[in-house]
Structure formats: structure tokens, C-alpha cells
Short mmCIF file of C-alpha atoms in Angstrom, two decimals:
data_model
loop_
_atom_site.label_atom_id
_atom_site.label_comp_id
_atom_site.label_asym_id
_atom_site.label_seq_id
_atom_site.Cartn_x
_atom_site.Cartn_y
_atom_site.Cartn_z
CA UNK A 1 -18.97 -10.68 63.85
CA UNK A 2 -20.60 -12.69 61.20
CA UNK A 3 -19.24 -13.50 57.81
CA UNK A 4 -21.35 -14.05 54.77
CA UNK A 5 -20.35 -16.29 51.91
CA UNK A 6 -19.97 -14.53 48.60
CA UNK A 7 -22.69 -15.05 46.08
CA UNK A 8 -21.40 -16.59 42.90
CA UNK A 9 -22.82 -15.08 39.79
CA UNK A 10 -24.00 -17.52 37.14
CA UNK A 11 -21.38 -18.21 34.49
CA UNK A 12 -23.07 -17.76 31.14
CA UNK A 13 -19.95 -18.90 29.37
CA UNK A 14 -20.66 -22.52 30.33
CA UNK A 15 -23.86 -22.68 28.36
CA UNK A 16 -23.63 -25.34 25.66
CA UNK A 17 -23.29 -24.12 22.11
CA UNK A 18 -25.95 -26.54 21.01
CA UNK A 19 -28.51 -24.70 23.17
CA UNK A 20 -27.90 -21.39 21.44
CA UNK A 21 -29.79 -21.13 18.15
CA UNK A 22 -27.60 -20.64 15.13
CA UNK A 23 -24.45 -21.87 16.89
CA UNK A 24 -22.74 -24.82 15.12
CA UNK A 25 -22.56 -27.96 17.21
CA UNK A 26 -19.44 -29.99 17.89
CA UNK A 27 -18.07 -31.68 14.79
CA UNK A 28 -19.06 -35.33 14.58
CA UNK A 29 -16.31 -37.92 14.41
CA UNK A 30 -18.19 -39.60 11.57
CA UNK A 31 -17.89 -38.33 8.05
CA UNK A 32 -20.88 -36.52 6.66
CA UNK A 33 -22.96 -38.84 4.52
CA UNK A 34 -21.68 -42.04 6.17
CA UNK A 35 -24.13 -44.89 5.64
CA UNK A 36 -25.88 -43.08 2.83
CA UNK A 37 -26.62 -45.12 -0.27
CA UNK A 38 -24.64 -43.87 -3.25
CA UNK A 39 -25.91 -43.89 -6.80
CA UNK A 40 -23.96 -45.67 -9.51
CA UNK A 41 -22.49 -43.62 -12.32
CA UNK A 42 -22.25 -44.37 -16.04
CA UNK A 43 -18.90 -46.12 -15.66
CA UNK A 44 -20.33 -48.53 -13.09
CA UNK A 45 -23.20 -49.47 -15.38
CA UNK A 46 -20.80 -49.93 -18.28
CA UNK A 47 -18.51 -52.19 -16.22
CA UNK A 48 -21.47 -54.25 -14.98
CA UNK A 49 -22.77 -54.62 -18.53
CA UNK A 50 -19.36 -55.83 -19.77
CA UNK A 51 -19.06 -58.35 -16.95
CA UNK A 52 -22.62 -59.58 -17.45
CA UNK A 53 -22.21 -60.03 -21.20
CA UNK A 54 -18.88 -61.79 -20.72
CA UNK A 55 -20.43 -64.16 -18.20
CA UNK A 56 -23.49 -65.01 -20.29
CA UNK A 57 -21.76 -65.29 -23.65
CA UNK A 58 -20.47 -68.90 -23.16
CA UNK A 59 -23.99 -70.05 -22.30
CA UNK A 60 -25.42 -68.18 -25.28
CA UNK A 61 -22.82 -69.66 -27.62
CA UNK A 62 -23.66 -73.15 -26.31
CA UNK A 63 -27.29 -72.49 -27.22
CA UNK A 64 -26.32 -71.23 -30.69
CA UNK A 65 -24.02 -74.19 -31.39
CA UNK A 66 -26.59 -76.67 -30.09
CA UNK A 67 -29.20 -75.30 -32.51
CA UNK A 68 -26.96 -75.46 -35.58
CA UNK A 69 -25.39 -78.21 -37.70
CA UNK A 70 -21.77 -79.29 -37.77
CA UNK A 71 -21.13 -77.52 -41.08
CA UNK A 72 -22.59 -74.25 -39.88
CA UNK A 73 -20.44 -74.27 -36.73
CA UNK A 74 -17.23 -74.97 -38.68
CA UNK A 75 -17.99 -72.32 -41.28
CA UNK A 76 -15.50 -69.51 -41.83
CA UNK A 77 -18.03 -67.05 -40.43
CA UNK A 78 -19.65 -68.81 -37.47
CA UNK A 79 -23.29 -67.98 -36.73
CA UNK A 80 -24.24 -65.86 -33.74
CA UNK A 81 -27.99 -66.41 -33.94
CA UNK A 82 -29.74 -69.63 -32.81
CA UNK A 83 -30.95 -71.90 -35.59
CA UNK A 84 -33.79 -74.35 -35.95
CA UNK A 85 -31.96 -77.64 -35.31
CA UNK A 86 -32.03 -77.52 -31.50
CA UNK A 87 -34.54 -80.27 -30.74
CA UNK A 88 -32.99 -82.66 -33.24
CA UNK A 89 -29.57 -82.23 -31.64
CA UNK A 90 -31.01 -82.62 -28.15
CA UNK A 91 -32.71 -85.85 -29.16
CA UNK A 92 -29.54 -87.17 -30.79
CA UNK A 93 -27.42 -86.35 -27.72
CA UNK A 94 -30.00 -87.93 -25.42
CA UNK A 95 -30.02 -91.19 -27.37
CA UNK A 96 -26.31 -91.48 -28.17
CA UNK A 97 -25.04 -90.83 -24.63
CA UNK A 98 -27.99 -92.44 -22.75
CA UNK A 99 -28.40 -89.22 -20.83
CA UNK A 100 -31.52 -90.37 -18.99
CA UNK A 101 -29.61 -92.85 -16.84
CA UNK A 102 -26.62 -90.52 -16.62
CA UNK A 103 -28.75 -87.66 -15.25
CA UNK A 104 -30.35 -89.95 -12.68
CA UNK A 105 -26.94 -91.25 -11.55
CA UNK A 106 -25.58 -87.71 -11.30
CA UNK A 107 -28.62 -86.58 -9.33
CA UNK A 108 -28.22 -89.45 -6.85
CA UNK A 109 -24.49 -88.81 -6.48
CA UNK A 110 -24.80 -85.03 -6.11
CA UNK A 111 -27.72 -85.16 -3.67
CA UNK A 112 -26.03 -87.83 -1.51
CA UNK A 113 -22.72 -85.98 -1.39
CA UNK A 114 -24.42 -82.65 -0.63
CA UNK A 115 -26.58 -84.03 2.18
CA UNK A 116 -23.68 -85.91 3.79
CA UNK A 117 -21.33 -82.94 3.49
CA UNK A 118 -23.81 -80.58 5.14
CA UNK A 119 -24.46 -83.03 7.98
CA UNK A 120 -20.88 -84.01 8.81
CA UNK A 121 -19.29 -80.62 8.13
CA UNK A 122 -21.83 -78.79 10.28
CA UNK A 123 -21.27 -81.17 13.19
CA UNK A 124 -17.49 -81.01 12.82
CA UNK A 125 -17.54 -77.24 12.41
CA UNK A 126 -19.61 -76.86 15.58
CA UNK A 127 -17.26 -79.13 17.50
CA UNK A 128 -14.15 -77.23 16.40
CA UNK A 129 -15.78 -73.83 16.98
CA UNK A 130 -17.56 -74.17 20.32
CA UNK A 131 -16.51 -77.39 22.07
CA UNK A 132 -13.42 -77.77 24.22
CA UNK A 133 -11.44 -80.99 23.92
CA UNK A 134 -7.82 -82.03 23.94
CA UNK A 135 -6.00 -81.75 20.62
CA UNK A 136 -8.59 -79.48 19.00
CA UNK A 137 -6.00 -77.16 17.47
CA UNK A 138 -3.82 -80.00 16.17
CA UNK A 139 -6.82 -81.76 14.60
CA UNK A 140 -8.01 -78.57 12.92
CA UNK A 141 -4.51 -77.98 11.57
CA UNK A 142 -4.45 -81.52 10.17
CA UNK A 143 -7.83 -80.98 8.49
CA UNK A 144 -6.72 -77.74 6.85
CA UNK A 145 -3.40 -79.31 5.82
CA UNK A 146 -5.25 -81.88 3.70
CA UNK A 147 -6.30 -79.03 1.40
CA UNK A 148 -2.69 -78.72 0.25
CA UNK A 149 -2.51 -82.34 -0.97
CA UNK A 150 -3.22 -82.67 -4.72
CA UNK A 151 -6.17 -85.00 -5.39
CA UNK A 152 -4.15 -86.85 -8.04
CA UNK A 153 -1.91 -88.33 -5.33
CA UNK A 154 -4.79 -90.29 -3.79
CA UNK A 155 -6.21 -91.67 -7.04
CA UNK A 156 -4.22 -94.92 -7.15
CA UNK A 157 -4.70 -96.00 -3.49
CA UNK A 158 -8.35 -94.94 -3.61
CA UNK A 159 -8.96 -96.91 -6.78
CA UNK A 160 -7.32 -100.00 -5.24
CA UNK A 161 -9.41 -99.58 -2.08
CA UNK A 162 -12.68 -99.37 -4.03
CA UNK A 163 -11.71 -102.44 -6.05
CA UNK A 164 -10.92 -104.45 -2.91
CA UNK A 165 -14.27 -103.52 -1.37
CA UNK A 166 -16.07 -104.58 -4.56
CA UNK A 167 -17.39 -101.17 -5.53
CA UNK A 168 -15.63 -100.94 -8.87
CA UNK A 169 -17.94 -99.35 -11.44
CA UNK A 170 -20.62 -98.63 -8.80
CA UNK A 171 -21.94 -95.28 -7.64
CA UNK A 172 -20.78 -96.01 -4.10
CA UNK A 173 -17.18 -95.60 -5.24
CA UNK A 174 -17.96 -91.99 -6.18
CA UNK A 175 -20.17 -91.13 -3.19
CA UNK A 176 -18.32 -92.47 -0.15
CA UNK A 177 -14.85 -90.90 -0.71
CA UNK A 178 -16.44 -87.43 -0.77
CA UNK A 179 -18.97 -87.62 2.07
CA UNK A 180 -17.06 -84.90 3.96
CA UNK A 181 -14.68 -82.18 2.79
CA UNK A 182 -11.95 -80.30 4.60
CA UNK A 183 -13.12 -77.05 3.06
CA UNK A 184 -16.64 -77.62 4.39
CA UNK A 185 -15.35 -78.25 7.92
CA UNK A 186 -13.20 -75.12 7.82
CA UNK A 187 -16.02 -73.04 6.31
CA UNK A 188 -18.60 -74.07 8.93
CA UNK A 189 -16.09 -73.68 11.75
CA UNK A 190 -15.30 -70.10 10.73
CA UNK A 191 -18.97 -69.20 10.38
CA UNK A 192 -20.12 -70.72 13.67
CA UNK A 193 -17.23 -69.14 15.55
CA UNK A 194 -18.69 -65.69 14.81
CA UNK A 195 -22.41 -66.34 14.38
CA UNK A 196 -23.10 -68.67 17.34
CA UNK A 197 -22.66 -67.08 20.80
CA UNK A 198 -21.81 -69.23 23.78
CA UNK A 199 -24.78 -67.78 25.69
CA UNK A 200 -27.25 -69.60 23.45
CA UNK A 201 -25.53 -72.92 24.03
CA UNK A 202 -25.36 -72.37 27.78
CA UNK A 203 -29.02 -71.36 27.87
CA UNK A 204 -29.97 -74.57 26.09
CA UNK A 205 -27.96 -76.69 28.50
CA UNK A 206 -29.50 -74.89 31.49
CA UNK A 207 -32.92 -75.85 30.15
CA UNK A 208 -31.81 -79.49 30.15
CA UNK A 209 -30.96 -79.98 26.48
CA UNK A 210 -28.26 -82.50 25.59
CA UNK A 211 -25.74 -82.05 22.80
CA UNK A 212 -28.01 -83.47 20.10
CA UNK A 213 -30.86 -81.21 21.20
CA UNK A 214 -28.55 -78.20 21.16
CA UNK A 215 -27.42 -79.05 17.64
CA UNK A 216 -30.96 -79.53 16.36
CA UNK A 217 -32.63 -76.54 18.06
CA UNK A 218 -29.79 -73.99 18.22
CA UNK A 219 -26.86 -74.82 15.94
CA UNK A 220 -28.77 -75.77 12.78
CA UNK A 221 -31.02 -72.66 12.71
CA UNK A 222 -28.01 -70.40 13.20
CA UNK A 223 -25.94 -72.27 10.59
CA UNK A 224 -28.70 -72.33 7.94
CA UNK A 225 -27.32 -69.44 5.81
CA UNK A 226 -23.84 -70.97 5.68
CA UNK A 227 -25.32 -74.39 4.96
CA UNK A 228 -27.16 -72.97 1.94
CA UNK A 229 -23.93 -71.58 0.52
CA UNK A 230 -21.94 -74.75 1.25
CA UNK A 231 -24.71 -76.93 -0.17
CA UNK A 232 -24.81 -74.99 -3.43
CA UNK A 233 -21.03 -75.13 -3.84
CA UNK A 234 -20.93 -78.84 -3.04
CA UNK A 235 -23.81 -79.68 -5.39
CA UNK A 236 -22.24 -77.80 -8.31
CA UNK A 237 -18.85 -79.41 -7.70
CA UNK A 238 -20.34 -82.92 -7.49
CA UNK A 239 -22.50 -82.33 -10.58
CA UNK A 240 -19.56 -81.15 -12.69
CA UNK A 241 -17.01 -83.66 -11.39
CA UNK A 242 -15.40 -85.61 -14.21
CA UNK A 243 -11.96 -86.89 -13.17
CA UNK A 244 -12.77 -89.38 -10.41
CA UNK A 245 -16.11 -90.64 -11.86
CA UNK A 246 -14.33 -91.22 -15.17
CA UNK A 247 -11.84 -93.51 -13.39
CA UNK A 248 -14.23 -95.20 -10.98
CA UNK A 249 -17.25 -95.84 -13.24
CA UNK A 250 -17.72 -97.59 -16.56
CA UNK A 251 -19.67 -96.78 -19.71
CA UNK A 252 -22.67 -98.85 -18.62
CA UNK A 253 -23.17 -96.87 -15.41
CA UNK A 254 -21.81 -93.33 -16.00
CA UNK A 255 -22.50 -89.95 -14.52
CA UNK A 256 -23.51 -87.06 -16.74
CA UNK A 257 -20.04 -85.66 -17.33
CA UNK A 258 -18.66 -89.11 -18.16
CA UNK A 259 -21.52 -89.68 -20.60
CA UNK A 260 -20.83 -86.34 -22.25
CA UNK A 261 -17.21 -87.36 -22.66
CA UNK A 262 -18.38 -90.30 -24.72
CA UNK A 263 -20.02 -87.91 -27.21
CA UNK A 264 -16.66 -86.38 -28.06
CA UNK A 265 -14.72 -89.66 -27.98
CA UNK A 266 -15.15 -90.41 -31.68
CA UNK A 267 -12.54 -89.52 -34.28
CA UNK A 268 -14.59 -86.65 -35.72
CA UNK A 269 -17.21 -85.72 -33.09
CA UNK A 270 -20.28 -83.73 -34.06
CA UNK A 271 -19.80 -80.47 -32.16
CA UNK A 272 -23.48 -79.54 -32.42
CA UNK A 273 -24.50 -82.74 -30.61
CA UNK A 274 -21.73 -82.25 -28.03
CA UNK A 275 -22.99 -78.73 -27.36
CA UNK A 276 -26.54 -80.03 -27.09
CA UNK A 277 -25.40 -82.48 -24.41
CA UNK A 278 -23.56 -79.69 -22.60
CA UNK A 279 -26.72 -77.61 -22.68
CA UNK A 280 -28.70 -80.47 -21.12
CA UNK A 281 -26.12 -80.80 -18.34
CA UNK A 282 -26.28 -77.06 -17.60
CA UNK A 283 -30.05 -76.67 -17.36
CA UNK A 284 -30.48 -78.46 -13.97
CA UNK A 285 -27.87 -76.18 -12.38
CA UNK A 286 -29.67 -73.13 -13.74
CA UNK A 287 -32.95 -74.38 -12.30
CA UNK A 288 -31.36 -74.95 -8.88
CA UNK A 289 -29.85 -71.47 -8.86
CA UNK A 290 -33.09 -69.81 -9.95
CA UNK A 291 -35.05 -71.61 -7.21
CA UNK A 292 -32.53 -71.16 -4.39
CA UNK A 293 -30.53 -68.19 -5.69
CA UNK A 294 -32.11 -65.58 -3.41
CA UNK A 295 -31.54 -67.68 -0.30
CA UNK A 296 -27.96 -68.40 -1.33
CA UNK A 297 -27.17 -64.73 -1.91
CA UNK A 298 -28.90 -63.88 1.37
CA UNK A 299 -26.74 -66.44 3.15
CA UNK A 300 -23.58 -64.96 1.66
CA UNK A 301 -24.59 -61.44 2.67
CA UNK A 302 -25.60 -62.43 6.20
CA UNK A 303 -22.19 -64.02 6.64
CA UNK A 304 -20.48 -60.95 5.22
CA UNK A 305 -22.00 -58.47 7.69
CA UNK A 306 -21.15 -60.41 10.83
CA UNK A 307 -19.12 -58.18 13.13
#
């Protein structure tokens, strides 16, 4: 006696809903419209306009004050429209404060500090981020801890050290104490920890590259966006630094901010000439930002989207 296996009828209930026209598919775990670009409303444009006007107003007022006379600035109703005395005030500020030499000194100091900071901080950041050595955590903690020390505490011993070396009144006394910054080391270390994978370093070493070759061919191209941001911040800080150059330099060899301080050192300073000098000191920074602004913003955004 033979037995036959029962024939199983096809189960139409197992057909996916997505295959049936008109049947709603399974709900996505992502919200509808995620990743879609939203359009700004009137309130957003109003807020941006207020912030933009508030940011540009000090620069505009500097231009207005630099193009007016002392009496017009101190009038009961101050002017809000540029005048016709701009070039005379610029010439007076240039001659009284010897701004030609001051701008050159500031350019040398800022460029030297920026180049050295990018070089040393990138190397140190790479070492702390991707190299294994004894005491790495303790050294990084010590570097970050120096950010909590007020700069005023190191003024006296630093001034005595520069005097003993023989750099009193020289640009070297301003450049060498700031060749590397703890913030720069921490910044580059955090960026390279996320942006630089170990596989790239290992691939370079497999191909026979030493540490210097790895830094030049792998680390520097990856770190370029962060270096642009750090370089801009360092250059602006060095350009606007007043406290330490005022103590370390003299009136015969000043930086730009020290020279501008001399314009307002008289008993009754001419505010129009002081504003003209401030306008001269601001223009190079504006030129730098206009030239490198897109790359700097791109570097900030590329660091912000790292996941």
C-alpha cells in the first residue's frame, strides 16, 4: 500500500504588500522629509539681518570716524555718514605712528608664529592621536592643563628670560615664546583622531615609507582643512596681540598694535587719527579673510561633518 504526500496549496497570504498595487508599504523608520533642504522664513532673514548689521556696524563706524575731524566726532549729534577727510587722517596716522615699519614687523611676527604653530602643532597632534608611546595620556593632560594658567603669571619670568638672552626690544622676544600653542596641539589631535584612519598609515608603512614620509604624504593632506582653520586663528591672534609685544618691544621697533597705542598716548588724542590707524590695521585681516575665507569655511564644515 502506497502513501502519497499531501500537496500543499500555495499560501497567497504570504505575498508581500509591496507587490500588490495600491497597498501601502511598511512604514519607514526615518521621518518623512529627512535630509530635505528647508527654506528659511521671514523671521530667519530678519535675525540674520540684525546679526549682520550688528557685526558690520563697528567697522562702518571706524570708517566714518576715520573720515571725519575731531570736532565732528565729538559733536552732540555724531555723524553716521563718511566724510571727506579720510586720506588726510590716514596720512597723519601713517606718519605719526611710523606704521610702515610697524606693519612690516607685525607681518614678520604673525607669519613666523603661524608657520611654526602649524608645523609643530600638526606634528604633535599626529603623535598624540596615532602614535603609541609611554606616557602619552599624561603628556596630553599636561598640555591641556597649561590652558588653565593665566598668561599674566608668566610675564615676569619670560621678560627676565628674554633679557638674559639679549633679545630685549627685538622681534625674537615676541616670536619664540609663541612658536607652539597648547590649543593648537589639542585642536590638531582631536581632528586627526577622527579624520585619519590607521589603515592609511599602515598602508604607507607597508610600502616602505618612514615616519617623515608618512607625515608628508598622508598626514598633511588629511590635516589641511584643520590647518587652514588653525592658521587663520593663529594669524589673527598674533596680528592683534598687544599685551606681550607692548612689554617686550620698544617704541623704535614696535608692532602695529603697539604703534597704534602711541597714537592715543597723548593727553588729548585725536580720535579721527586713532580711528584711521585702526582702519589701517584692520584692512590686512579683511584681505586675508576675503582671499582664504572660502577655504577656511570649507575646512570648518569638513571637520563638522566627520562621523
